[in-house]
Short mmCIF file of C-alpha atoms in Angstrom, two decimals:
data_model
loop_
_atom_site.label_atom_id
_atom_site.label_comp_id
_atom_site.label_asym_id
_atom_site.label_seq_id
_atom_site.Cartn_x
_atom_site.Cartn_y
_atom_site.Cartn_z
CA UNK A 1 59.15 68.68 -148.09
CA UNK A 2 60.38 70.36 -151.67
CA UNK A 3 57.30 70.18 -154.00
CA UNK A 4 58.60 70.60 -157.61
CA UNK A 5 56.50 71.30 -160.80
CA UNK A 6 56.84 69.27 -164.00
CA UNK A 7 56.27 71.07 -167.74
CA UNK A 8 56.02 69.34 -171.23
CA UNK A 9 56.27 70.58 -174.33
CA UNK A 10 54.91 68.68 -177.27
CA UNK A 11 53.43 71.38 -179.76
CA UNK A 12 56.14 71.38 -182.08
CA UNK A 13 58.57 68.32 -183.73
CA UNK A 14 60.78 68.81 -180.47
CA UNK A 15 59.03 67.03 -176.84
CA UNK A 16 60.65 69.59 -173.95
CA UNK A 17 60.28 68.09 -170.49
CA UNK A 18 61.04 70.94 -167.32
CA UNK A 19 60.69 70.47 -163.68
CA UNK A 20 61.57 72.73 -160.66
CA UNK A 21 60.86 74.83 -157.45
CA UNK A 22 61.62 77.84 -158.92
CA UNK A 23 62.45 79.70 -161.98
CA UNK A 24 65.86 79.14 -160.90
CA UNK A 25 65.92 75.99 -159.94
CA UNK A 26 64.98 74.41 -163.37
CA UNK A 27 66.36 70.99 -164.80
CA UNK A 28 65.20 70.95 -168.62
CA UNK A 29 66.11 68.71 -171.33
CA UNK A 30 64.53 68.33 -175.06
CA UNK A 31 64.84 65.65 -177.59
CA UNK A 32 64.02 65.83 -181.20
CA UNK A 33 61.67 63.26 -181.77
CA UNK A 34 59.57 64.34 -185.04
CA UNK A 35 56.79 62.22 -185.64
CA UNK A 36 58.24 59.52 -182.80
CA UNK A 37 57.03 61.90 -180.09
CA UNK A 38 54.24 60.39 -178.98
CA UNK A 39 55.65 56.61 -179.30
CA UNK A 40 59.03 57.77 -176.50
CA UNK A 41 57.05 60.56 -174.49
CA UNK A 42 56.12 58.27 -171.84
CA UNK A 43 59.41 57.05 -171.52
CA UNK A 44 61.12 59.68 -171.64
CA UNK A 45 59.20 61.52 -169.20
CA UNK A 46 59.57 58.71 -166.92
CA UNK A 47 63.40 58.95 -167.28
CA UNK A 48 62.96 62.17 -166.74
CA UNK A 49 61.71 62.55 -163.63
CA UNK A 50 63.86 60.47 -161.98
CA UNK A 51 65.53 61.18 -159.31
CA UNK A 52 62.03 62.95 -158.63
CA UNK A 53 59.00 61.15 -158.09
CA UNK A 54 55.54 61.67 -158.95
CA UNK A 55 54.56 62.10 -155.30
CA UNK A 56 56.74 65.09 -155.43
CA UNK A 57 55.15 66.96 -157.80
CA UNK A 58 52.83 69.83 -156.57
CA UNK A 59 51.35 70.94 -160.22
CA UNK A 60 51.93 70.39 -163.83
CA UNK A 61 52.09 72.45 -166.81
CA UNK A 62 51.70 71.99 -170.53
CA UNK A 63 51.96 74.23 -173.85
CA UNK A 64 48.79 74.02 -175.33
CA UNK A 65 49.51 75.74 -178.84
CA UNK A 66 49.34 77.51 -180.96
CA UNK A 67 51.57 74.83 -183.16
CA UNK A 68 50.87 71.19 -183.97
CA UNK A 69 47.53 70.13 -183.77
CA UNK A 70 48.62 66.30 -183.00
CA UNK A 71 51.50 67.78 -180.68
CA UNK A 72 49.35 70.29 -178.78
CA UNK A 73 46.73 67.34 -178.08
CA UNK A 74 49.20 65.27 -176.97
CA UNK A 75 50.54 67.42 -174.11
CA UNK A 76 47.31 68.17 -172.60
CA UNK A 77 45.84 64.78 -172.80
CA UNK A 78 49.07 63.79 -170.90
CA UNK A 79 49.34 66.30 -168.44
CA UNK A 80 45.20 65.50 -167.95
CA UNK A 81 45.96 61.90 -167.49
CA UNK A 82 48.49 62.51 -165.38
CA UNK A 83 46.31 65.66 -162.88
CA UNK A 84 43.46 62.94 -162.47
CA UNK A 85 46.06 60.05 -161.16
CA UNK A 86 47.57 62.62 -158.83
CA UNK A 87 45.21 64.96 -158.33
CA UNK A 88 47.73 67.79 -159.19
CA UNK A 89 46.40 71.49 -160.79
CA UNK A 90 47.22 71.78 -164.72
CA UNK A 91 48.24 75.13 -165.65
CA UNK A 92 47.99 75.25 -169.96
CA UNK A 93 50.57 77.98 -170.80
CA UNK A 94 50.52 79.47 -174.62
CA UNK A 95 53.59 78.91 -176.92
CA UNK A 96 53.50 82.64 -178.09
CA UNK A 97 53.82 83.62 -174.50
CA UNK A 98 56.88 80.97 -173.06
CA UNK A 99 59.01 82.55 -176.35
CA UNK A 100 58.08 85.76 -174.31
CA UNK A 101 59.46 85.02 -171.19
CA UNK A 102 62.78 83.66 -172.53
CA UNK A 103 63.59 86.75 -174.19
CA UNK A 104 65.59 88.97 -172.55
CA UNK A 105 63.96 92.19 -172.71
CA UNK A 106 61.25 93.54 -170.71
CA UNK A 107 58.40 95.85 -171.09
CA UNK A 108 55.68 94.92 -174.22
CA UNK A 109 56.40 92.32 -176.39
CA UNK A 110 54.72 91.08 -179.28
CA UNK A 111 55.49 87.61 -180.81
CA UNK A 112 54.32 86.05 -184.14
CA UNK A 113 55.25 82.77 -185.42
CA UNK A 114 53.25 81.32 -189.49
CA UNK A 115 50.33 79.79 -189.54
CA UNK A 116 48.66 78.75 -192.41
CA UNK A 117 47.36 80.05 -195.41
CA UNK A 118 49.40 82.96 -194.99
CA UNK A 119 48.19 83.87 -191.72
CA UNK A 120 50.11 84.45 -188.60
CA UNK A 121 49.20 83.52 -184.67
CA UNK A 122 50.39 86.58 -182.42
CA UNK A 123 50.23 88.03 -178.74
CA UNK A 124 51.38 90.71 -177.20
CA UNK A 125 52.40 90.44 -173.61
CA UNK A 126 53.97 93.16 -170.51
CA UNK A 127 57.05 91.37 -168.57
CA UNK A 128 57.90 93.98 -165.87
CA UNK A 129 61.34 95.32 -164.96
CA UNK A 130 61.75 92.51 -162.29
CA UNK A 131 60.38 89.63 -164.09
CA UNK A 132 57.40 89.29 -160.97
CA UNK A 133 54.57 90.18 -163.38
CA UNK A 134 53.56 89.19 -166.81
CA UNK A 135 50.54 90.59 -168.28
CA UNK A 136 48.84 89.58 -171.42
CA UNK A 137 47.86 92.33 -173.57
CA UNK A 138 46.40 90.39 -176.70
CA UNK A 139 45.69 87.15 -175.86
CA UNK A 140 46.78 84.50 -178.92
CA UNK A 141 44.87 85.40 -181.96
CA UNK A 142 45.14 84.63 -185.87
CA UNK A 143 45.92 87.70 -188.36
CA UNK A 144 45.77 87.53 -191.95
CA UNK A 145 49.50 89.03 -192.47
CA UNK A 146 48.07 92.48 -193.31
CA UNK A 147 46.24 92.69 -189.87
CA UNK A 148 48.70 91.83 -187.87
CA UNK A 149 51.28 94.02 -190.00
CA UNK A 150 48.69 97.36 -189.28
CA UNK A 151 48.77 96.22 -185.77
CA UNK A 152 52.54 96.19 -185.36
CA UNK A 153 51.76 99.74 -187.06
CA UNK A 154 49.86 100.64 -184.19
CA UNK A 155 52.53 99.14 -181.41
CA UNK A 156 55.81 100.73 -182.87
CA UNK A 157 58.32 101.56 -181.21
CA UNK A 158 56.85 101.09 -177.84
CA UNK A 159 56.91 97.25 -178.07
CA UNK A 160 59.59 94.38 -179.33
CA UNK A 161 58.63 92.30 -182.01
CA UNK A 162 59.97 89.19 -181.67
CA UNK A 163 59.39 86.43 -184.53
CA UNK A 164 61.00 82.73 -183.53
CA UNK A 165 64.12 81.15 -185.79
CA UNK A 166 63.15 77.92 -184.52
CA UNK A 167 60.58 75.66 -185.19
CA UNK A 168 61.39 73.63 -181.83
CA UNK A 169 59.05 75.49 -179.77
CA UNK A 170 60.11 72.66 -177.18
CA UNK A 171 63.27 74.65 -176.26
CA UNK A 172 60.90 77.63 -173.84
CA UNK A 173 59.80 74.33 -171.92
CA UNK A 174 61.63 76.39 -168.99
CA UNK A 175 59.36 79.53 -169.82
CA UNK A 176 56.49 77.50 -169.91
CA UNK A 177 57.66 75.97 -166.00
CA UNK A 178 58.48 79.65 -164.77
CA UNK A 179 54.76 81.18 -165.58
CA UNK A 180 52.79 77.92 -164.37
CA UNK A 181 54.51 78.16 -161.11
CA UNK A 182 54.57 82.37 -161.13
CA UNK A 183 50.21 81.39 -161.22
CA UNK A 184 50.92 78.31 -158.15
CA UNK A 185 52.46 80.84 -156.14
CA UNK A 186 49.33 83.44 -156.02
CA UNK A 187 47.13 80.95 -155.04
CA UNK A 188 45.83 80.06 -158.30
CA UNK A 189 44.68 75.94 -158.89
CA UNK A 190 42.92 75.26 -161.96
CA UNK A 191 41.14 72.08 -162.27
CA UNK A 192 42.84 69.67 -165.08
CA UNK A 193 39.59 69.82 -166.72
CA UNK A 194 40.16 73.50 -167.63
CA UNK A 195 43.21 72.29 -169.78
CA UNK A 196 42.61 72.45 -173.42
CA UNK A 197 44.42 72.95 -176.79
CA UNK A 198 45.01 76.09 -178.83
CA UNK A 199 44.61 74.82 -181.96
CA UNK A 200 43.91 78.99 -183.62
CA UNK A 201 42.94 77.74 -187.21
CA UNK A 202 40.71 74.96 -188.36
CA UNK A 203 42.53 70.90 -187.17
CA UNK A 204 41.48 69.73 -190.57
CA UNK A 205 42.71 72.70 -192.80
CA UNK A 206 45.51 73.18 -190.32
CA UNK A 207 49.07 71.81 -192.04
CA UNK A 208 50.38 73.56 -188.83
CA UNK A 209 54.24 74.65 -188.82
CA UNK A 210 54.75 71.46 -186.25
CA UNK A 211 52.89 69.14 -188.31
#
């Protein structure tokens, strides 16, 4: 029986819903809900789905940040809700590091998207030649802009610096499916209790770029 695994997006004003077997096999759809996101998400992922059911889901996967601090909590309440009912793995996947895998290039990459207060979050990841492995290098972190400029310092020319045009973070929803199920397929199950946001700076402060 074909076992597919269902991603959401929610961390930015964009919801991204992704399900699949493989990273080629991928149906993914976004909608640009704003502030509605969390009055249609339900739904829409229940549209979604369809002609898939929930008994044919084998994991689920959620962006957990950095971006909106409503958005981010959104997602992984949902997908939390949802692991408990079904008794499914939840595999949390950063923002920073779906924009990653979308790009085209392999080798190091380093992505940086604003935060607040003139700050940035940033990562650095390794994709290899035949997209099988991707290794995190710098997990997410918040720079002051200086700090992260001295560490770009440090990575030139070895590494691609990537910086999103978009605020709709929701569009890697496939990136986010491709790495959950890259984890499913060596064995790894975490619990849905493991799932949490990546919120980077301070929720109250925060007046995050996905607000």
């Amino acid at each position: 029986m074909t076992k597919y695994g269902l991603a959401l997006h929610t961390s930015s004003p964009a919801l991204g819903l992704a399900i699949g077997t493989t990273a080629e096999d991928v149906r993914c759809q976004t909608w640009d809900l704003g502030r509605e996101t969390s009055n249609y998400l339900h739904p829409y992922l229940r549209d979604f789905l369809s002609p898939q059911t929930w008994q044919d889901l084998d994991c689920l996967a959620v962006a957990n940040g950095p971006g909106g601090f409503t958005g981010a909590r959104l997602g992984v309440v949902t997908v939390r809700t949802l692991a408990q009912q079904l008794d499914l793995p939840v595999f949390t996947v950063s923002s920073l590091a779906a924009i990653a895998w979308q790009t085209p290039q392999a080798g190091s990459i380093a992505i940086s998207m604003p935060a607040q207060r003139g700050e940035v979050f940033a990562a650095v990841y390794h994709i290899s030649l035949d997209r099988q492995e991707f290794t995190t290098i710098l997990p997410d972190t918040v720079f002051s802009s200086a700090d992260w400029d001295a560490q770009l310092v440090q990575l030139q020319p070895s590494h691609h610096h990537i910086v999103p045009q978009s605020a709709n973070l929701a569009d890697t929803v496939a990136g986010v499916l491709a790495l959950a199920r890259m984890e499913y397929d060596r064995g790894e199950r975490p619990h849905w209790s493991m799932a949490v946001p990546f919120y980077g700076q301070h929720p109250v402060i925060n007046q995050s770029i996905a607000k």
